[in-house]
Amino acid sequence: MGTPRIVDSHIHCGVQHSELPFERIAPLLAQAGIADACLFAPVEDIYDRDDYHFQDNDAWQRTRRAANRYLLGLAEQDASIYPYLFVWNDFAVDELRHPYRGIKWHRHSCEPEYHYDDPRCAAMLEAITRRRLPVVLEESYANTLRFIEQLAPEAVIVIPHLGGLNGSYRALESAGIWQRANVYADSALASTVDMRHFVERYGAGKLLFGSDFPFGTPAQELRKIQRLDLSADEYGQVVGGNILRLLAAVTDR
């Protein structure tokens, strides 16, 4: 078996409110031997995370669109980049006309909330599910359960940090979330203890390598995967095979 193709499935990249241009990221990937990257806009380019009562407006929608389109532009120049659409409360389903390869759906419990009862939310989730776009879902514990069990039960879900910011790994396990066939986890900033338990219980086919740059470093987070003592086949799945399989299933309809 040859050297596996390594994909960092969790990187923040943007140039408006954060200094995270791809030119800063590319050398770190090359140094770690990582071939491909899934890129999300930084939260700071999507909404005002410091204002719990934040209300969306035209200016923020323009900033958000520019942040997402920046990633599309990078992907046009480099086939090893997979741009994700960061969704917020405008639920801009028309953006799915563009070749995004996944979805970022993110908030913390102290931050402004998604308007889940907005009919546009249901329309967006239906379109995402139909296209088989993997959704990197970072939400409160209660909203994570609601999203997976009620709002988008058939969507492809990737819970980052092995659930560390979605209520905790063990809480999601107790709720039966990891057992669901359509739910995956990424390894970004997670402990090797939880990673080993996850692989042993749910299989290497459900774990995706990610660094969460700039909060984690690609090389350091990859070394954590290497310390798991996985078989060659399991290692290949985790560091790239799993996310490439999910990306290959995305459809434009």
mmCIF file with all atom_site columns, N, CA, C and O in Angstrom, residues 21-32 34 78:
data_model
loop_
_atom_site.group_PDB
_atom_site.id
_atom_site.type_symbol
_atom_site.label_atom_id
_atom_site.label_alt_id
_atom_site.label_comp_id
_atom_site.label_asym_id
_atom_site.label_entity_id
_atom_site.label_seq_id
_atom_site.pdbx_PDB_ins_code
_atom_site.Cartn_x
_atom_site.Cartn_y
_atom_site.Cartn_z
_atom_site.occupancy
_atom_site.B_iso_or_equiv
_atom_site.pdbx_formal_charge
_atom_site.auth_seq_id
_atom_site.auth_comp_id
_atom_site.auth_asym_id
_atom_site.auth_atom_id
_atom_site.pdbx_PDB_model_num
ATOM 1  N N  . PRO A 1 21 ? -4.680 34.425 5.390  1.00 0.00 ? 21 PRO A N  1
ATOM 2  C CA . PRO A 1 21 ? -4.643 34.156 3.954  1.00 0.00 ? 21 PRO A CA 1
ATOM 3  C C  . PRO A 1 21 ? -4.103 32.760 3.683  1.00 0.00 ? 21 PRO A C  1
ATOM 4  O O  . PRO A 1 21 ? -3.350 32.200 4.484  1.00 0.00 ? 21 PRO A O  1
ATOM 5  N N  . PHE A 1 22 ? -4.471 32.212 2.540  1.00 0.00 ? 22 PHE A N  1
ATOM 6  C CA . PHE A 1 22 ? -3.984 30.868 2.227  1.00 0.00 ? 22 PHE A CA 1
ATOM 7  C C  . PHE A 1 22 ? -2.469 30.846 2.087  1.00 0.00 ? 22 PHE A C  1
ATOM 8  O O  . PHE A 1 22 ? -1.843 29.816 2.341  1.00 0.00 ? 22 PHE A O  1
ATOM 9  N N  . GLU A 1 23 ? -1.881 31.969 1.720  1.00 0.00 ? 23 GLU A N  1
ATOM 10 C CA . GLU A 1 23 ? -0.412 32.028 1.607  1.00 0.00 ? 23 GLU A CA 1
ATOM 11 C C  . GLU A 1 23 ? 0.261  31.720 2.942  1.00 0.00 ? 23 GLU A C  1
ATOM 12 O O  . GLU A 1 23 ? 1.414  31.257 2.962  1.00 0.00 ? 23 GLU A O  1
ATOM 13 N N  . ARG A 1 24 ? -0.409 31.983 4.029  1.00 0.00 ? 24 ARG A N  1
ATOM 14 C CA . ARG A 1 24 ? 0.134  31.649 5.356  1.00 0.00 ? 24 ARG A CA 1
ATOM 15 C C  . ARG A 1 24 ? -0.063 30.164 5.668  1.00 0.00 ? 24 ARG A C  1
ATOM 16 O O  . ARG A 1 24 ? 0.731  29.557 6.396  1.00 0.00 ? 24 ARG A O  1
ATOM 17 N N  . ILE A 1 25 ? -1.106 29.575 5.119  1.00 0.00 ? 25 ILE A N  1
ATOM 18 C CA . ILE A 1 25 ? -1.467 28.195 5.434  1.00 0.00 ? 25 ILE A CA 1
ATOM 19 C C  . ILE A 1 25 ? -0.694 27.191 4.593  1.00 0.00 ? 25 ILE A C  1
ATOM 20 O O  . ILE A 1 25 ? -0.258 26.135 5.093  1.00 0.00 ? 25 ILE A O  1
ATOM 21 N N  . ALA A 1 26 ? -0.489 27.500 3.317  1.00 0.00 ? 26 ALA A N  1
ATOM 22 C CA . ALA A 1 26 ? 0.111  26.550 2.389  1.00 0.00 ? 26 ALA A CA 1
ATOM 23 C C  . ALA A 1 26 ? 1.456  25.989 2.864  1.00 0.00 ? 26 ALA A C  1
ATOM 24 O O  . ALA A 1 26 ? 1.686  24.772 2.778  1.00 0.00 ? 26 ALA A O  1
ATOM 25 N N  . PRO A 1 27 ? 2.380  26.812 3.393  1.00 0.00 ? 27 PRO A N  1
ATOM 26 C CA . PRO A 1 27 ? 3.658  26.239 3.849  1.00 0.00 ? 27 PRO A CA 1
ATOM 27 C C  . PRO A 1 27 ? 3.496  25.259 5.006  1.00 0.00 ? 27 PRO A C  1
ATOM 28 O O  . PRO A 1 27 ? 4.265  24.292 5.115  1.00 0.00 ? 27 PRO A O  1
ATOM 29 N N  . LEU A 1 28 ? 2.523  25.495 5.874  1.00 0.00 ? 28 LEU A N  1
ATOM 30 C CA . LEU A 1 28 ? 2.299  24.593 6.994  1.00 0.00 ? 28 LEU A CA 1
ATOM 31 C C  . LEU A 1 28 ? 1.797  23.233 6.506  1.00 0.00 ? 28 LEU A C  1
ATOM 32 O O  . LEU A 1 28 ? 2.178  22.186 7.050  1.00 0.00 ? 28 LEU A O  1
ATOM 33 N N  . LEU A 1 29 ? 0.940  23.251 5.500  1.00 0.00 ? 29 LEU A N  1
ATOM 34 C CA . LEU A 1 29 ? 0.458  21.997 4.919  1.00 0.00 ? 29 LEU A CA 1
ATOM 35 C C  . LEU A 1 29 ? 1.606  21.245 4.243  1.00 0.00 ? 29 LEU A C  1
ATOM 36 O O  . LEU A 1 29 ? 1.767  20.030 4.424  1.00 0.00 ? 29 LEU A O  1
ATOM 37 N N  . ALA A 1 30 ? 2.407  21.962 3.472  1.00 0.00 ? 30 ALA A N  1
ATOM 38 C CA . ALA A 1 30 ? 3.523  21.336 2.768  1.00 0.00 ? 30 ALA A CA 1
ATOM 39 C C  . ALA A 1 30 ? 4.525  20.737 3.744  1.00 0.00 ? 30 ALA A C  1
ATOM 40 O O  . ALA A 1 30 ? 5.025  19.617 3.543  1.00 0.00 ? 30 ALA A O  1
ATOM 41 N N  . GLN A 1 31 ? 4.793  21.458 4.826  1.00 0.00 ? 31 GLN A N  1
ATOM 42 C CA . GLN A 1 31 ? 5.736  20.975 5.834  1.00 0.00 ? 31 GLN A CA 1
ATOM 43 C C  . GLN A 1 31 ? 5.275  19.674 6.460  1.00 0.00 ? 31 GLN A C  1
ATOM 44 O O  . GLN A 1 31 ? 6.083  18.797 6.782  1.00 0.00 ? 31 GLN A O  1
ATOM 45 N N  . ALA A 1 32 ? 3.959  19.516 6.615  1.00 0.00 ? 32 ALA A N  1
ATOM 46 C CA . ALA A 1 32 ? 3.407  18.313 7.247  1.00 0.00 ? 32 ALA A CA 1
ATOM 47 C C  . ALA A 1 32 ? 3.114  17.202 6.245  1.00 0.00 ? 32 ALA A C  1
ATOM 48 O O  . ALA A 1 32 ? 2.673  16.127 6.643  1.00 0.00 ? 32 ALA A O  1
ATOM 49 N N  . ILE A 1 34 ? 0.800  17.372 3.894  1.00 0.00 ? 34 ILE A N  1
ATOM 50 C CA . ILE A 1 34 ? -0.653 17.354 3.686  1.00 0.00 ? 34 ILE A CA 1
ATOM 51 C C  . ILE A 1 34 ? -0.955 17.865 2.281  1.00 0.00 ? 34 ILE A C  1
ATOM 52 O O  . ILE A 1 34 ? -0.547 18.959 1.907  1.00 0.00 ? 34 ILE A O  1
ATOM 53 N N  . ASP A 1 78 ? -6.588 26.182 -7.463 1.00 0.00 ? 78 ASP A N  1
ATOM 54 C CA . ASP A 1 78 ? -5.894 25.035 -6.873 1.00 0.00 ? 78 ASP A CA 1
ATOM 55 C C  . ASP A 1 78 ? -6.901 23.932 -6.568 1.00 0.00 ? 78 ASP A C  1
ATOM 56 O O  . ASP A 1 78 ? -7.733 24.070 -5.678 1.00 0.00 ? 78 ASP A O  1
#
